[in-house]
């Protein structure tokens, strides 16, 4: 039996930290003048007369209308259900619930205002299609509903409900904006986080309803998530990596299949961890990501209350980018 000496424990700790830090350190960084960005806009779809979330049939009708009348193209179906469409590099798909559409832009240079005009044009098309079914695209952060609108077209999607239980329903009724920004370095990313935390406080990001529903989700999930997996992130890279390493593995990709970890294991005990999958279940308001091999800062949970361009200009001014 191996004795856990302080020296051995320290070597194990360093190896673990290198595993996490190396994931980000090995990502490609971006020169300052080549920085690009992308936007993810979540929108709740509501019936005008009842102020209730749209039905699944209506959501499919909106997708069909966008394809037939507005020139969108089908990109993915599951069991006969349309789940993703695309136009000009912009993708539209369900964000957990059939009443919550997520519009994702391609990347644009951070100074290119065309990203906003094209994004708004496509949101207007979605709204026009919704109006044909007596619905509209809402800018609300929460639709004041917590019913089951989960879109679960196949077995792979069912696993999330198996993991969390019915508390997952609430996440299908909140919406926000995410910005993804290329980074010059990890240090820049951590500096951005430090500067943005007070800004989030000033503008009440995330919205109070979103925070409440996320906190209810973490407390009520069958996965028994540890505290801190949602909220403000650490502001030093060392603590950022340490905090990640403190969380248990709840789900992993094994032999190409997404599976629930049963029993859950500590990060240090999982040798074949899909790190990108794991990091998606650490829902900090700002988080480092590696997208297509590039180091990115994801700014999550920006409220829908302000126009998208105005929100990002506030961020740009604070970060001087």
Coordinates of C-alpha atoms in Angstrom, one line a residue:
X1 CA 0.0 0.0 0.0
X2 CA 1.4 3.4 -1.0
X3 CA 1.8 5.9 1.7
X4 CA 0.5 9.4 0.8
X5 CA 3.5 11.4 1.8
X6 CA 3.4 15.2 1.5
X7 CA 5.9 15.0 -1.4
X8 CA 3.8 12.5 -3.3
X9 CA 0.6 14.5 -2.8
X10 CA 2.4 17.6 -4.0
X11 CA 3.5 15.8 -7.2
X12 CA 0.0 14.6 -7.8
X13 CA -1.4 18.1 -7.3
X14 CA 1.1 19.6 -9.7
X15 CA 0.3 16.9 -12.3
X16 CA -3.4 17.7 -11.9
X17 CA -2.9 21.4 -12.3
X18 CA -0.7 20.9 -15.4
X19 CA -3.4 18.8 -16.9
X20 CA -5.9 21.7 -16.6
X21 CA -3.6 24.6 -17.2
X22 CA -2.1 22.9 -20.2
X23 CA -5.5 22.6 -21.8
X24 CA -5.7 26.4 -22.0
X25 CA -1.9 27.1 -22.4
X26 CA -1.8 24.9 -25.5
X27 CA -4.6 26.7 -27.3
X28 CA -3.8 29.2 -30.0
X29 CA -3.9 32.8 -29.0
X30 CA -4.9 35.8 -31.2
X31 CA -2.9 39.0 -32.1
X32 CA -4.7 42.1 -30.7
X33 CA -5.5 43.5 -34.1
X34 CA -7.0 40.2 -35.3
X35 CA -9.4 39.7 -32.4
X36 CA -12.7 38.3 -33.4
X37 CA -16.0 37.7 -31.6
X38 CA -19.2 35.8 -31.8
X39 CA -22.7 36.2 -30.3
X40 CA -25.1 33.7 -29.0
X41 CA -28.6 35.2 -28.6
X42 CA -31.2 33.2 -26.7
X43 CA -34.8 34.3 -27.3
X44 CA -38.0 33.1 -25.6
X45 CA -41.0 32.6 -27.9
X46 CA -44.3 33.7 -26.5
X47 CA -48.0 33.6 -27.7
X48 CA -49.4 37.2 -27.9
X49 CA -52.8 36.5 -26.5
X50 CA -52.0 34.2 -23.6
X51 CA -48.4 35.3 -22.7
X52 CA -47.6 31.6 -22.5
X53 CA -44.6 29.7 -24.1
X54 CA -45.2 28.4 -27.6
X55 CA -46.0 24.8 -28.2
X56 CA -43.7 22.3 -29.9
X57 CA -45.9 22.2 -32.9
X58 CA -45.6 26.0 -33.2
X59 CA -41.9 25.9 -32.9
X60 CA -41.6 23.4 -35.7
X61 CA -44.0 25.6 -37.8
X62 CA -41.7 28.6 -37.2
X63 CA -38.7 26.6 -38.4
X64 CA -40.6 25.4 -41.5
X65 CA -41.7 29.0 -42.2
X66 CA -38.2 30.3 -42.0
X67 CA -37.1 27.6 -44.5
X68 CA -39.9 28.1 -47.0
X69 CA -40.5 31.8 -46.8
X70 CA -37.1 33.3 -45.7
X71 CA -34.5 31.2 -47.3
X72 CA -33.1 29.4 -44.3
X73 CA -31.7 25.9 -44.9
X74 CA -32.2 22.8 -42.8
X75 CA -29.0 21.6 -41.1
X76 CA -30.1 18.9 -38.7
X77 CA -33.1 16.7 -37.9
X78 CA -33.6 14.1 -35.2
X79 CA -36.3 11.5 -35.4
X80 CA -38.1 13.6 -38.0
X81 CA -37.9 16.8 -35.9
X82 CA -36.1 19.8 -37.3
X83 CA -33.6 20.9 -34.6
X84 CA -31.2 23.2 -36.5
X85 CA -31.4 25.5 -39.5
X86 CA -28.9 28.0 -40.9
X87 CA -28.7 31.1 -43.0
X88 CA -25.5 32.9 -44.1
X89 CA -23.4 31.1 -41.5
X90 CA -25.9 32.0 -38.7
X91 CA -27.3 28.9 -37.0
X92 CA -30.6 28.6 -35.2
X93 CA -31.5 25.8 -32.9
X94 CA -33.3 24.9 -29.6
X95 CA -31.7 26.0 -26.4
X96 CA -32.9 23.1 -24.2
X97 CA -36.6 24.0 -24.6
X98 CA -38.7 24.2 -27.8
X99 CA -39.8 27.7 -26.6
X100 CA -36.2 29.0 -26.5
X101 CA -34.4 29.6 -29.8
X102 CA -30.7 30.3 -29.8
X103 CA -29.2 32.2 -32.7
X104 CA -25.4 31.8 -33.1
X105 CA -23.4 34.1 -35.3
X106 CA -20.3 33.2 -37.3
X107 CA -17.2 35.0 -36.1
X108 CA -16.6 38.7 -37.0
X109 CA -13.8 41.1 -36.3
X110 CA -14.5 42.7 -32.9
X111 CA -14.8 46.1 -34.6
X112 CA -17.1 45.0 -37.4
X113 CA -20.6 46.3 -36.7
X114 CA -22.1 44.1 -39.4
X115 CA -22.4 41.3 -36.8
X116 CA -25.1 43.3 -35.1
X117 CA -27.1 44.4 -38.2
X118 CA -27.1 40.8 -39.6
X119 CA -28.0 39.4 -36.2
X120 CA -30.9 41.8 -35.8
X121 CA -32.1 41.2 -39.3
X122 CA -32.4 37.5 -38.7
X123 CA -34.0 38.0 -35.3
X124 CA -36.6 40.1 -37.1
X125 CA -37.2 37.2 -39.6
X126 CA -37.7 34.8 -36.7
X127 CA -40.2 37.3 -35.2
X128 CA -42.0 37.6 -38.6
X129 CA -42.3 33.8 -38.8
X130 CA -43.5 33.6 -35.2
X131 CA -46.2 36.3 -35.9
X132 CA -47.8 33.9 -38.4
X133 CA -48.5 31.6 -35.5
X134 CA -49.7 34.3 -33.1
X135 CA -46.4 34.5 -31.3
X136 CA -43.4 36.8 -31.0
X137 CA -39.7 36.9 -30.0
X138 CA -39.4 38.2 -26.5
X139 CA -36.5 40.1 -25.0
X140 CA -37.5 38.9 -21.5
X141 CA -35.0 37.1 -19.4
X142 CA -37.7 34.8 -18.0
X143 CA -41.1 33.9 -19.3
X144 CA -42.5 33.3 -15.7
X145 CA -43.1 29.7 -16.5
X146 CA -41.4 26.5 -15.3
X147 CA -43.4 23.8 -17.2
X148 CA -41.8 21.0 -19.2
X149 CA -40.8 22.3 -22.6
X150 CA -37.7 20.2 -23.0
X151 CA -36.9 19.1 -26.5
X152 CA -35.6 15.6 -26.2
X153 CA -35.5 14.1 -29.8
X154 CA -33.2 11.2 -29.1
X155 CA -31.5 9.0 -26.4
X156 CA -28.4 11.3 -26.3
X157 CA -30.6 14.2 -25.1
X158 CA -32.5 12.1 -22.6
X159 CA -29.4 11.6 -20.6
X160 CA -29.5 15.2 -19.3
X161 CA -33.0 14.7 -17.8
X162 CA -31.8 11.4 -16.4
X163 CA -28.9 13.2 -14.7
X164 CA -30.8 16.2 -13.3
X165 CA -34.4 15.3 -12.9
X166 CA -37.4 17.6 -13.4
X167 CA -35.5 20.6 -12.0
X168 CA -34.0 20.9 -15.5
X169 CA -37.4 22.2 -16.7
X170 CA -36.7 25.7 -15.3
X171 CA -33.6 26.3 -17.4
X172 CA -35.8 26.0 -20.6
X173 CA -37.6 29.3 -19.6
X174 CA -34.7 31.7 -19.2
X175 CA -32.7 33.5 -21.8
X176 CA -29.7 35.7 -22.1
X177 CA -26.8 36.7 -24.4
X178 CA -23.3 35.2 -24.5
X179 CA -20.4 36.9 -26.2
X180 CA -17.2 35.0 -27.2
X181 CA -14.0 37.0 -27.6
X182 CA -10.6 35.8 -28.9
X183 CA -7.8 36.3 -26.4
X184 CA -4.2 37.5 -26.7
X185 CA -3.2 35.4 -23.7
X186 CA -4.5 33.7 -20.6
X187 CA -3.3 36.7 -18.5
X188 CA -5.4 38.9 -20.6
X189 CA -8.4 36.7 -20.1
X190 CA -8.0 36.7 -16.3
X191 CA -7.5 40.5 -16.4
X192 CA -10.8 40.8 -18.4
X193 CA -12.6 38.7 -15.8
X194 CA -11.4 41.0 -13.0
X195 CA -12.5 44.1 -14.8
X196 CA -15.9 42.7 -15.8
X197 CA -17.0 41.4 -12.4
X198 CA -17.8 45.0 -11.1
X199 CA -19.5 45.7 -14.5
X200 CA -21.8 42.7 -14.1
X201 CA -22.7 44.0 -10.7
X202 CA -23.4 47.5 -12.0
X203 CA -25.7 46.3 -14.8
X204 CA -27.4 43.5 -12.7
X205 CA -26.1 40.7 -15.0
X206 CA -27.3 38.0 -14.8
X207 CA -30.9 39.0 -14.3
X208 CA -32.3 38.1 -10.9
X209 CA -34.8 35.5 -12.2
X210 CA -32.0 33.8 -14.1
X211 CA -29.8 33.6 -11.0
X212 CA -32.7 32.3 -8.9
X213 CA -33.6 29.5 -11.4
X214 CA -29.9 28.5 -11.8
X215 CA -29.5 28.3 -8.0
X216 CA -32.7 26.2 -7.8
X217 CA -31.4 24.0 -10.5
X218 CA -28.0 23.4 -8.7
X219 CA -29.8 22.8 -5.3
X220 CA -32.5 20.5 -6.7
X221 CA -30.6 18.5 -9.3
X222 CA -30.2 14.7 -8.7
X223 CA -26.6 15.3 -9.8
X224 CA -26.0 17.1 -6.4
X225 CA -23.7 19.7 -7.9
X226 CA -21.1 21.3 -5.6
X227 CA -21.5 24.9 -4.7
X228 CA -19.7 27.4 -6.9
X229 CA -20.3 25.7 -10.3
X230 CA -22.5 28.7 -11.2
X231 CA -21.6 32.3 -10.4
X232 CA -18.6 34.5 -10.6
X233 CA -15.3 32.8 -11.5
X234 CA -11.9 33.1 -9.7
X235 CA -9.8 36.0 -10.9
X236 CA -6.3 34.3 -10.8
X237 CA -5.4 31.5 -13.2
X238 CA -4.0 29.4 -10.5
X239 CA -7.2 29.6 -8.4
X240 CA -9.2 29.1 -11.6
X241 CA -7.5 25.8 -12.3
X242 CA -7.6 24.8 -8.6
X243 CA -11.4 25.4 -8.4
X244 CA -12.0 23.4 -11.6
X245 CA -10.1 20.5 -10.1
X246 CA -12.2 20.5 -7.0
X247 CA -15.4 19.6 -8.8
X248 CA -16.7 16.1 -9.3
X249 CA -17.2 14.5 -12.7
X250 CA -21.0 14.0 -13.3
X251 CA -20.8 13.1 -17.0
X252 CA -18.2 11.9 -19.4
X253 CA -17.7 10.8 -23.0
X254 CA -16.8 7.1 -23.0
X255 CA -16.1 5.2 -26.3
X256 CA -17.8 8.1 -28.1
X257 CA -21.0 7.9 -26.0
X258 CA -22.1 10.5 -23.4
X259 CA -22.6 8.7 -20.1
X260 CA -23.5 9.6 -16.5
X261 CA -20.7 9.1 -14.1
X262 CA -22.0 6.5 -11.6
X263 CA -20.6 6.8 -9.1
X264 CA -19.3 10.4 -9.4
X265 CA -15.6 10.6 -9.1
X266 CA -13.1 13.4 -8.2
X267 CA -11.4 15.1 -11.1
X268 CA -8.1 13.7 -10.0
X269 CA -9.4 10.1 -10.3
X270 CA -10.6 10.3 -13.9
X271 CA -7.7 9.6 -16.3
X272 CA -9.8 9.6 -19.5
X273 CA -11.8 12.8 -18.9
X274 CA -13.2 14.7 -21.9
X275 CA -12.1 18.1 -20.5
X276 CA -14.2 20.2 -22.9
X277 CA -17.3 18.3 -21.9
X278 CA -16.5 18.7 -18.2
X279 CA -15.9 22.5 -18.5
X280 CA -19.4 22.9 -20.0
X281 CA -20.8 21.9 -16.6
X282 CA -18.9 24.7 -14.8
X283 CA -21.3 27.5 -15.5
X284 CA -19.3 30.5 -14.4
X285 CA -20.5 33.9 -15.7
X286 CA -17.2 34.3 -17.5
X287 CA -15.1 31.3 -18.5
X288 CA -12.1 30.4 -20.6
X289 CA -12.9 28.2 -23.5
X290 CA -11.0 26.5 -26.3
X291 CA -13.0 26.8 -29.5
X292 CA -11.6 25.3 -32.7
X293 CA -8.2 25.3 -31.1
X294 CA -8.3 29.0 -30.1
X295 CA -8.3 30.5 -26.6
X296 CA -11.6 32.4 -26.1
X297 CA -13.3 34.2 -23.2
X298 CA -17.0 33.4 -23.0
X299 CA -19.0 36.1 -21.4
X300 CA -22.2 34.5 -20.3
X301 CA -25.5 35.6 -18.7
X302 CA -25.7 39.1 -20.2
X303 CA -29.2 40.3 -19.8
X304 CA -31.6 40.8 -22.7
X305 CA -32.8 44.1 -21.3
X306 CA -30.4 46.3 -23.4
X307 CA -29.9 46.1 -27.2
X308 CA -27.1 43.6 -28.0
X309 CA -24.8 46.2 -29.6
X310 CA -25.2 48.5 -26.6
X311 CA -24.4 45.7 -24.1
X312 CA -21.2 44.8 -26.0
X313 CA -20.1 48.4 -26.4
X314 CA -20.3 48.7 -22.6
X315 CA -18.0 45.7 -22.4
X316 CA -15.7 46.9 -25.1
X317 CA -15.3 50.3 -23.4
X318 CA -14.4 48.6 -20.1
X319 CA -11.9 46.2 -21.7
X320 CA -10.5 48.8 -24.2
X321 CA -10.8 46.4 -27.2

